[in-house]
mmCIF file of C-alpha atoms in Angstrom:
data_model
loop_
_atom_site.group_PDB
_atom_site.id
_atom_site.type_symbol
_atom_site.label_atom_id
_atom_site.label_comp_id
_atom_site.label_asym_id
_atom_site.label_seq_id
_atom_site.Cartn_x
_atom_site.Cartn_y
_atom_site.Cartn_z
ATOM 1 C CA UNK A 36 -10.742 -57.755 131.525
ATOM 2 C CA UNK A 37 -7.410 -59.068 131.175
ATOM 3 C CA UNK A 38 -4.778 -56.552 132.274
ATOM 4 C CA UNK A 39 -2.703 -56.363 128.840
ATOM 5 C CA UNK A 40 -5.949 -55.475 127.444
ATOM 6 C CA UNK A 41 -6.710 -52.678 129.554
ATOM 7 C CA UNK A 42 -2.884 -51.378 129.335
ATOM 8 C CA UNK A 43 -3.945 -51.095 125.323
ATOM 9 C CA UNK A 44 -7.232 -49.402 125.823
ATOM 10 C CA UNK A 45 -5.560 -46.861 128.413
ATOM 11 C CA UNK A 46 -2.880 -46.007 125.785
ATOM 12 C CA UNK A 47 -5.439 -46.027 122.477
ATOM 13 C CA UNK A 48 -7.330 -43.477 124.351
ATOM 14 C CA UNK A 49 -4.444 -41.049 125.670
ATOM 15 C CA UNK A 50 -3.848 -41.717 122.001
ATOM 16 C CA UNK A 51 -6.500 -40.087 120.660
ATOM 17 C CA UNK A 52 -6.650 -37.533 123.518
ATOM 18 C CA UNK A 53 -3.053 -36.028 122.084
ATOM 19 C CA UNK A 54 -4.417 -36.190 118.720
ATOM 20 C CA UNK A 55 -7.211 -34.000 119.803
ATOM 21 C CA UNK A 56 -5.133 -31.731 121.502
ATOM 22 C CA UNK A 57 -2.924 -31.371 118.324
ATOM 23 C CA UNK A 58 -3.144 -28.426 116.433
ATOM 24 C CA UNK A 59 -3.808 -29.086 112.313
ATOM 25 C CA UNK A 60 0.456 -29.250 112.004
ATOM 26 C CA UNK A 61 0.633 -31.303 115.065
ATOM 27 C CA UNK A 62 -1.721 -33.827 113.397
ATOM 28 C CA UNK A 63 -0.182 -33.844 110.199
ATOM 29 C CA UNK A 64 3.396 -34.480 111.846
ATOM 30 C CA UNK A 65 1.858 -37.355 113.505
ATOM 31 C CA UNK A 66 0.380 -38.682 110.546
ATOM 32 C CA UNK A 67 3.553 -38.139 108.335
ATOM 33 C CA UNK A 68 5.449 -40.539 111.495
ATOM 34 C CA UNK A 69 2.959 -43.450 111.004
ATOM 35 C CA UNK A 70 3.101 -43.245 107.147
ATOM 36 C CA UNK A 71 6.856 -43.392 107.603
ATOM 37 C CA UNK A 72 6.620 -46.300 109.625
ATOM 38 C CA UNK A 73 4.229 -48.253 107.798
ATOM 39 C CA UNK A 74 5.262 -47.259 103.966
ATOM 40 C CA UNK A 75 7.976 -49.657 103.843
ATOM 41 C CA UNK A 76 5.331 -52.662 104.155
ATOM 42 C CA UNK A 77 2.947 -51.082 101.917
ATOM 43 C CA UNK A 78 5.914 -50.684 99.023
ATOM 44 C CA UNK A 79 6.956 -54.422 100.008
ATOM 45 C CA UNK A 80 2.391 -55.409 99.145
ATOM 46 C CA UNK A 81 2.442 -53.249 96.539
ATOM 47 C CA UNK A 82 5.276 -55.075 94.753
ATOM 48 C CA UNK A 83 3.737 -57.990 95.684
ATOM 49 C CA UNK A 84 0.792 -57.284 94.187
ATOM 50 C CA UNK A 85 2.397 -56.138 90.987
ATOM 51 C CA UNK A 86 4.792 -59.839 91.079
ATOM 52 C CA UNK A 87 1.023 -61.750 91.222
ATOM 53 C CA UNK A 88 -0.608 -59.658 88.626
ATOM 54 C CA UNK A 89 2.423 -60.251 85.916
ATOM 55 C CA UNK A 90 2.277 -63.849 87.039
ATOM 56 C CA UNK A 91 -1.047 -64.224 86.486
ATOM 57 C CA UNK A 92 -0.638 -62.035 83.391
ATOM 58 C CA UNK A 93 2.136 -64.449 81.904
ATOM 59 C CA UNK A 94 0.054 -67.547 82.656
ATOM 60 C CA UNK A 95 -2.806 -66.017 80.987
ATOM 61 C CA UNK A 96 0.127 -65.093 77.877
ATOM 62 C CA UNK A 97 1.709 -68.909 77.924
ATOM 63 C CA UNK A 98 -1.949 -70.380 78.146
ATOM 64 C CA UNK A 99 -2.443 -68.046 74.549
ATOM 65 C CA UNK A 100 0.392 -69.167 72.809
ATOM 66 C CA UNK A 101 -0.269 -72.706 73.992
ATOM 67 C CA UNK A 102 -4.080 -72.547 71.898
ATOM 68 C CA UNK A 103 -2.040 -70.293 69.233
ATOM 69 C CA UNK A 104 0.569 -72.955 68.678
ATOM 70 C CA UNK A 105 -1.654 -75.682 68.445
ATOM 71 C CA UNK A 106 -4.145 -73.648 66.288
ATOM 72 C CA UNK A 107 -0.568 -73.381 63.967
ATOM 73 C CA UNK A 108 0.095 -76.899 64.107
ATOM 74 C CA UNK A 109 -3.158 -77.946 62.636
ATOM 75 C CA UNK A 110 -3.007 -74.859 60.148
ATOM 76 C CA UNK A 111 0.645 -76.352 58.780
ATOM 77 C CA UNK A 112 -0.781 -79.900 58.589
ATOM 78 C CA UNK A 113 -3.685 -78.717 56.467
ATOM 79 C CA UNK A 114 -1.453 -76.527 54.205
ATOM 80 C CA UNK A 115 0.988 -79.677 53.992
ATOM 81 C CA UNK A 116 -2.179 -81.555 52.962
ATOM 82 C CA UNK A 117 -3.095 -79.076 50.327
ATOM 83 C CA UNK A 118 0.301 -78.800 48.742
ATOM 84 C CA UNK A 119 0.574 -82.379 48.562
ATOM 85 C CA UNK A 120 -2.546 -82.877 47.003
ATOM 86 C CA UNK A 121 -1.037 -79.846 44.149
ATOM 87 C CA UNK A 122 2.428 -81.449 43.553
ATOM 88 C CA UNK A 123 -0.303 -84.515 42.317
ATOM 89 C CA UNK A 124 -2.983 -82.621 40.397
ATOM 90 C CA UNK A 125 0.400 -81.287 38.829
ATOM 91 C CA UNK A 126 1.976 -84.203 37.880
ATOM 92 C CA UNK A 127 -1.231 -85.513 36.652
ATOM 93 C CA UNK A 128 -1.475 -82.466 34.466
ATOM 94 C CA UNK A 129 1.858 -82.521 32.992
ATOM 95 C CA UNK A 130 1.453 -86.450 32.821
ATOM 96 C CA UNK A 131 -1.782 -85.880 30.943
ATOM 97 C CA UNK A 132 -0.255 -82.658 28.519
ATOM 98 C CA UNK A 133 2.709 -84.887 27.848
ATOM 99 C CA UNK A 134 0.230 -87.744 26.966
ATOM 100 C CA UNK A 135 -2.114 -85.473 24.850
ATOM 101 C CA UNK A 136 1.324 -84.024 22.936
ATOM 102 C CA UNK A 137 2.985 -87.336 22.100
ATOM 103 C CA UNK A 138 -0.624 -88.045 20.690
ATOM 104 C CA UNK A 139 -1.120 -85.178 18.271
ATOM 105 C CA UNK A 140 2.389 -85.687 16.521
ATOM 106 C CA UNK A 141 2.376 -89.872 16.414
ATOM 107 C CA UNK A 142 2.434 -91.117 13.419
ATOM 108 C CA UNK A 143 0.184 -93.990 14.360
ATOM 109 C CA UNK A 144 -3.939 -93.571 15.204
ATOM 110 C CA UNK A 145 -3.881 -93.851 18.623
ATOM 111 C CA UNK A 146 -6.818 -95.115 21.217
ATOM 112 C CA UNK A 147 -6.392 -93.567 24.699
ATOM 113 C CA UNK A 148 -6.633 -96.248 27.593
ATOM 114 C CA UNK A 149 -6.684 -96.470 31.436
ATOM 115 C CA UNK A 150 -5.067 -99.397 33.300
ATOM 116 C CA UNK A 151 -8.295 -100.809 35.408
ATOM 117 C CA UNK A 152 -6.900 -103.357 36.876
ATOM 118 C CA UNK A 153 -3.394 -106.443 37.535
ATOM 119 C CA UNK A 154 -3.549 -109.655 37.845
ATOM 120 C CA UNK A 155 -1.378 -109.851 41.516
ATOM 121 C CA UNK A 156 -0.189 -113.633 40.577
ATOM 122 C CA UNK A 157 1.502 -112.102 37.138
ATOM 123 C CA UNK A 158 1.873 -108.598 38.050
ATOM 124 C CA UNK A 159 4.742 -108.050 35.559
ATOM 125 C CA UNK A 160 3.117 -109.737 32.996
ATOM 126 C CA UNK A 161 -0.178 -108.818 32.367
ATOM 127 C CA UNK A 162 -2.649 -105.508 33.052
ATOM 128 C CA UNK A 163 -6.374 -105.145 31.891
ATOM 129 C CA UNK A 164 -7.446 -101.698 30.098
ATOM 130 C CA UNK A 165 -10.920 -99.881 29.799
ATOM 131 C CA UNK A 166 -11.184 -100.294 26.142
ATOM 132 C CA UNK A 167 -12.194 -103.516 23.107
ATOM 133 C CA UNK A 168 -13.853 -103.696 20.937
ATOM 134 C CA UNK A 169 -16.685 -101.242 20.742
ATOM 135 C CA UNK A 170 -13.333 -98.864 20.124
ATOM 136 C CA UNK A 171 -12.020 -100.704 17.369
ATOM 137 C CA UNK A 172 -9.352 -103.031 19.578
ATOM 138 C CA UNK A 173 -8.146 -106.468 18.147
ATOM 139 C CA UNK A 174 -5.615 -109.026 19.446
ATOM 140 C CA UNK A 175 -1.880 -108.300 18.736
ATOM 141 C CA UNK A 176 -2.370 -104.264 18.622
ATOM 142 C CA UNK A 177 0.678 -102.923 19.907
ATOM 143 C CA UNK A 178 0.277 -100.722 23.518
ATOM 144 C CA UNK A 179 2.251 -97.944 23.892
ATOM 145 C CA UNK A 180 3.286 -94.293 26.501
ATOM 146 C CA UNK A 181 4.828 -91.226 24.943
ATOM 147 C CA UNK A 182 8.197 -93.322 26.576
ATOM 148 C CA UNK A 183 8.504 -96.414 24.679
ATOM 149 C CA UNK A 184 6.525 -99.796 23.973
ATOM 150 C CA UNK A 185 4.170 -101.362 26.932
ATOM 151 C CA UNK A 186 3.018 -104.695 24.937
ATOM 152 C CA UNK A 187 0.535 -105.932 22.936
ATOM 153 C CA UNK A 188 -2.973 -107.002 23.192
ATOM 154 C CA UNK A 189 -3.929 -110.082 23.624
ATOM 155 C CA UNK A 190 -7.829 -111.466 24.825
ATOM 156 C CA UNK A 191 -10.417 -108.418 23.838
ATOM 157 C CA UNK A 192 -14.113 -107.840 25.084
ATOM 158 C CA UNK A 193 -16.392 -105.399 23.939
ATOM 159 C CA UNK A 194 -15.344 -102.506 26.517
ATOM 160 C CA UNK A 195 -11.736 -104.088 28.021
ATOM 161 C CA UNK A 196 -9.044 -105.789 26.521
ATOM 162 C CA UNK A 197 -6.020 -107.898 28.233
ATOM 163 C CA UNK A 198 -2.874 -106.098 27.300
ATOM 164 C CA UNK A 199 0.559 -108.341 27.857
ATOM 165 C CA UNK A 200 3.235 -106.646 28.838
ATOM 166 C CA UNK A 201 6.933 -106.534 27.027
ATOM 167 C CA UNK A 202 8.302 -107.786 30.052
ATOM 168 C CA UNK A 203 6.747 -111.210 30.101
ATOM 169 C CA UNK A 204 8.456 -114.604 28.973
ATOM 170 C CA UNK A 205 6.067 -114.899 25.912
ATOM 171 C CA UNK A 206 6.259 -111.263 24.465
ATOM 172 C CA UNK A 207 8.629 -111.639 21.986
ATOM 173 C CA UNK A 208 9.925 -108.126 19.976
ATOM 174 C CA UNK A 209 12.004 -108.050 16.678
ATOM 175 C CA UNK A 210 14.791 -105.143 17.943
ATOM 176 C CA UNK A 211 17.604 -102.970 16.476
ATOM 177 C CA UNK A 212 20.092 -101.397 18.113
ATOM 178 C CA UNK A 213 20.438 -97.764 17.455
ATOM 179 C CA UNK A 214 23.688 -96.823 15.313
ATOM 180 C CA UNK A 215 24.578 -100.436 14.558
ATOM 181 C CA UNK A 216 23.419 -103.092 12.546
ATOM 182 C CA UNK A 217 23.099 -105.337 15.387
ATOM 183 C CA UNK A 218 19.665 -107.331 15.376
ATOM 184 C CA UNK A 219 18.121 -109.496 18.309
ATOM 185 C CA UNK A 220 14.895 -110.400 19.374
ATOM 186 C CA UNK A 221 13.361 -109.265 23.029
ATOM 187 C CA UNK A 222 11.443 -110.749 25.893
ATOM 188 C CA UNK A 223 10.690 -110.976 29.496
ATOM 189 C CA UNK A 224 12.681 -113.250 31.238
ATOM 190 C CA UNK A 225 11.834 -113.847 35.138
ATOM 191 C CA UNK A 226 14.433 -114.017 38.130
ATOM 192 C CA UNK A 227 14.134 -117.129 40.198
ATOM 193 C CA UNK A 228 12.368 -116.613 43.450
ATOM 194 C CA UNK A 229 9.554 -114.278 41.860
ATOM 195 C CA UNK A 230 11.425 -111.214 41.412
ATOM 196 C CA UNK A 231 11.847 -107.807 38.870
ATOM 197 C CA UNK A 232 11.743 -109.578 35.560
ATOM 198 C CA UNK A 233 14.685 -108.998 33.621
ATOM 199 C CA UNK A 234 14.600 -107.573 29.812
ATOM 200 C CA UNK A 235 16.702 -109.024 27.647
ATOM 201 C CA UNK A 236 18.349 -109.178 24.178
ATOM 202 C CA UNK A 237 19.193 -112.626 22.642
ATOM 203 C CA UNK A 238 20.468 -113.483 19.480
ATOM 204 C CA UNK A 239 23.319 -110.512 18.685
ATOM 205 C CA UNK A 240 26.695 -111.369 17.238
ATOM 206 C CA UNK A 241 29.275 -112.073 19.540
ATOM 207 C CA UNK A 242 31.256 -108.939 17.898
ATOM 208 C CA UNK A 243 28.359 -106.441 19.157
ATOM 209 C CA UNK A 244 30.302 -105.138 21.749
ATOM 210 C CA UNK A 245 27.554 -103.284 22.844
ATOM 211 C CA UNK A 246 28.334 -100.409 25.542
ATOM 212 C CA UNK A 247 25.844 -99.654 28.204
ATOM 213 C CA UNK A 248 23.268 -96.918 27.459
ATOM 214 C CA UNK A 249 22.512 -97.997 23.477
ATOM 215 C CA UNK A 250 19.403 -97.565 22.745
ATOM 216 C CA UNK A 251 17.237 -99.998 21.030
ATOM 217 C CA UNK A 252 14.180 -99.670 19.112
ATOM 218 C CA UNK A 253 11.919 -102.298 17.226
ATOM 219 C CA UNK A 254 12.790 -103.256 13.905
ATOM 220 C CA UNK A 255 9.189 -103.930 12.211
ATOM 221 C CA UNK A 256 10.300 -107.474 11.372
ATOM 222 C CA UNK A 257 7.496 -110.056 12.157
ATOM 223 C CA UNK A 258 4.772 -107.358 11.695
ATOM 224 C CA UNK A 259 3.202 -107.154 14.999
ATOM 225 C CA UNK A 260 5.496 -103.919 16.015
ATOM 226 C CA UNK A 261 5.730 -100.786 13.787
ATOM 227 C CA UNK A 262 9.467 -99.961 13.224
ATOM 228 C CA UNK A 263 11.034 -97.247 15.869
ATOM 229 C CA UNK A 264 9.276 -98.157 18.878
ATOM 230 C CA UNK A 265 11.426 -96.942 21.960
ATOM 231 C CA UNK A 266 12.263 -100.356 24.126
ATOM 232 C CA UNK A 267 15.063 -99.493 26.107
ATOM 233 C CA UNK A 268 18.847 -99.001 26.950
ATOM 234 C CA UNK A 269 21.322 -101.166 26.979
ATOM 235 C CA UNK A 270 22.365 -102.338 30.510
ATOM 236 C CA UNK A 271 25.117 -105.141 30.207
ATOM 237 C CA UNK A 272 26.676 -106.864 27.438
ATOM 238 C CA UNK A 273 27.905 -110.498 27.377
ATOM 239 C CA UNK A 274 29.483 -112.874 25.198
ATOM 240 C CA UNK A 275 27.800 -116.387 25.386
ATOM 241 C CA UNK A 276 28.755 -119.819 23.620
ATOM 242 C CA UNK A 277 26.512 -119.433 20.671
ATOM 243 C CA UNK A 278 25.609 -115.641 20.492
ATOM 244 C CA UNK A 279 25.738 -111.979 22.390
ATOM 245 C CA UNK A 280 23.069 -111.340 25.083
ATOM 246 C CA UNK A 281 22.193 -108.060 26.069
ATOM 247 C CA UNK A 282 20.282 -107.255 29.612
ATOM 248 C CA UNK A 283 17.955 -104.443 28.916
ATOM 249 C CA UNK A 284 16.520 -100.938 30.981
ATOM 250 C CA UNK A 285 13.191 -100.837 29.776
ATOM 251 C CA UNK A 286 11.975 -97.304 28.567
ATOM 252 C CA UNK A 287 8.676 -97.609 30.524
ATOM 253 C CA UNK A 288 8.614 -97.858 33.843
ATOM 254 C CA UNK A 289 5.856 -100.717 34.289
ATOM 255 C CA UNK A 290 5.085 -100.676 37.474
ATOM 256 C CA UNK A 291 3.705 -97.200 37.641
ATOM 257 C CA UNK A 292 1.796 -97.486 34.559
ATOM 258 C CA UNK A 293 -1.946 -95.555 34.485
ATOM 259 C CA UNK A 294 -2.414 -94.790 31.289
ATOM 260 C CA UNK A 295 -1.660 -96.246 27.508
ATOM 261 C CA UNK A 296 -2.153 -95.812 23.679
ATOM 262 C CA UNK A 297 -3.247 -98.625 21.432
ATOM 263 C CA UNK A 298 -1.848 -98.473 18.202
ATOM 264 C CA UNK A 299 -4.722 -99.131 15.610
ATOM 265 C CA UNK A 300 -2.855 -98.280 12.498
ATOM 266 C CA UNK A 301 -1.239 -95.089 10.572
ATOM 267 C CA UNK A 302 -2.712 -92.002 10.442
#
């Protein structure tokens, strides 16, 4: 046996011979020395403990609000979702009620239609409906929104009809211009390079003088278009060689139409 080991077993057993000599008192003094000396590392383990468990504790919490965050995430996405499909069933609704209103007090008899399909090579030109003439549709019925006038039909089957639209070259619309006595004739009149057709007004006075916002309505002349129909405002006026010429803002907005009214006579 090694010599520092036999020092250390020498000294553990006088050790424990004084502790047996000790009285009760004498043993608790010694006891109360060694907690003294070793207390300080047990407060030091004990923190440590304590520093481990929060950090554990605080992964666990981060790892929780990590799951809860991306639980919210999804949650706001799906609400987002739902609202946005509202705002639409909305405006449908209000699009329809405004529809169904402009219907019960029009002086005309009016057939309900859905847009079912555009020709993309003309698409400011023409648009097919799902009605003909199983619902009483002929050729040159005028096509109309609660707005203003859409166009006129033109080729008709028995359950769809070809409706042209006010904005092409060969829809031609005997107009007045509201508070004047200023007469012209409308039609679609496309930009070079395939653009936004423009609307315009030909054959006014040169004195029209027309100011921008005038609106202008169809006169009935030619008998295709009942008088009053809403077609627009005025945008520009000009002065040409021969007469006045008048770019128009249409009323309807045709490139978001959905649905239309054929005019089939008065109620």
């Amino acid at each position: 046996m090694k010599r520092l080991n036999l020092v250390v077993l020498v000294l553990f057993v006088g050790f424990l011979g004084v502790l047996f000599t000790l009285g009760p008192s004498g043993t608790q003094k010694v006891q109360s020395t060694v907690l003294g000396l070793i207390a300080p590392f047990l407060r030091t383990g004990s923190g440590l403990e304590k520093k481990i468990t929060a950090i554990r504790t605080g992964l666990k919490s981060l790892d929780q609000l990590e799951k809860e965050n991306k639980a919210l995430i999804v949650h706001n996405k799906q609400l987002q979702s739902i609202n946005a499909t509202l705002r639409d069933l909305e405006s449908e609704n209000n699009r329809l009620r405004r529809a169904l209103h402009y219907r019960e007090r029009a002086v005309f008899q009016l057939v309900p239609a859905r847009i079912i399909a555009r020709d993309s090579s003309s698409w400011w030109n023409t648009v097919t409906i799902d009605r003909g003439t199983a619902d009483g549709l002929t050729p040159e019925m005028p096509v109309v929104t609660e707005e203003g006038l859409v166009g006129k039909v033109t080729v008709v089957s028995e359950n769809a009809a070809t409706v042209v639209l006010l904005s092409d070259e060969s829809c031609r619309i005997s107009v007045t211009v509201e508070g004047t006595r200023e007469q012209g004739i409308v039609s679609g009149e496309r930009e070079s390079g395939g653009g936004t057709p423009v609307i315009s007004m030909r054959f006014l006075s040169k004195m029209a003088d027309l100011k921008s916002g005038q609106k202008v309505v169809s006169s009935g002349v030619g008998g295709v278009y009942p008088p009053g129909l809403m077609i627009g405002a005025v945008k520009e006026f000009k002065v040409r060689e021969l007469d006045g010429y008048a770019t128009l803002l249409p009323a309807v907005d045709l490139a978001t139409l959905e649905d239309v009214f054929v005019v089939t006579g008065r109620k």
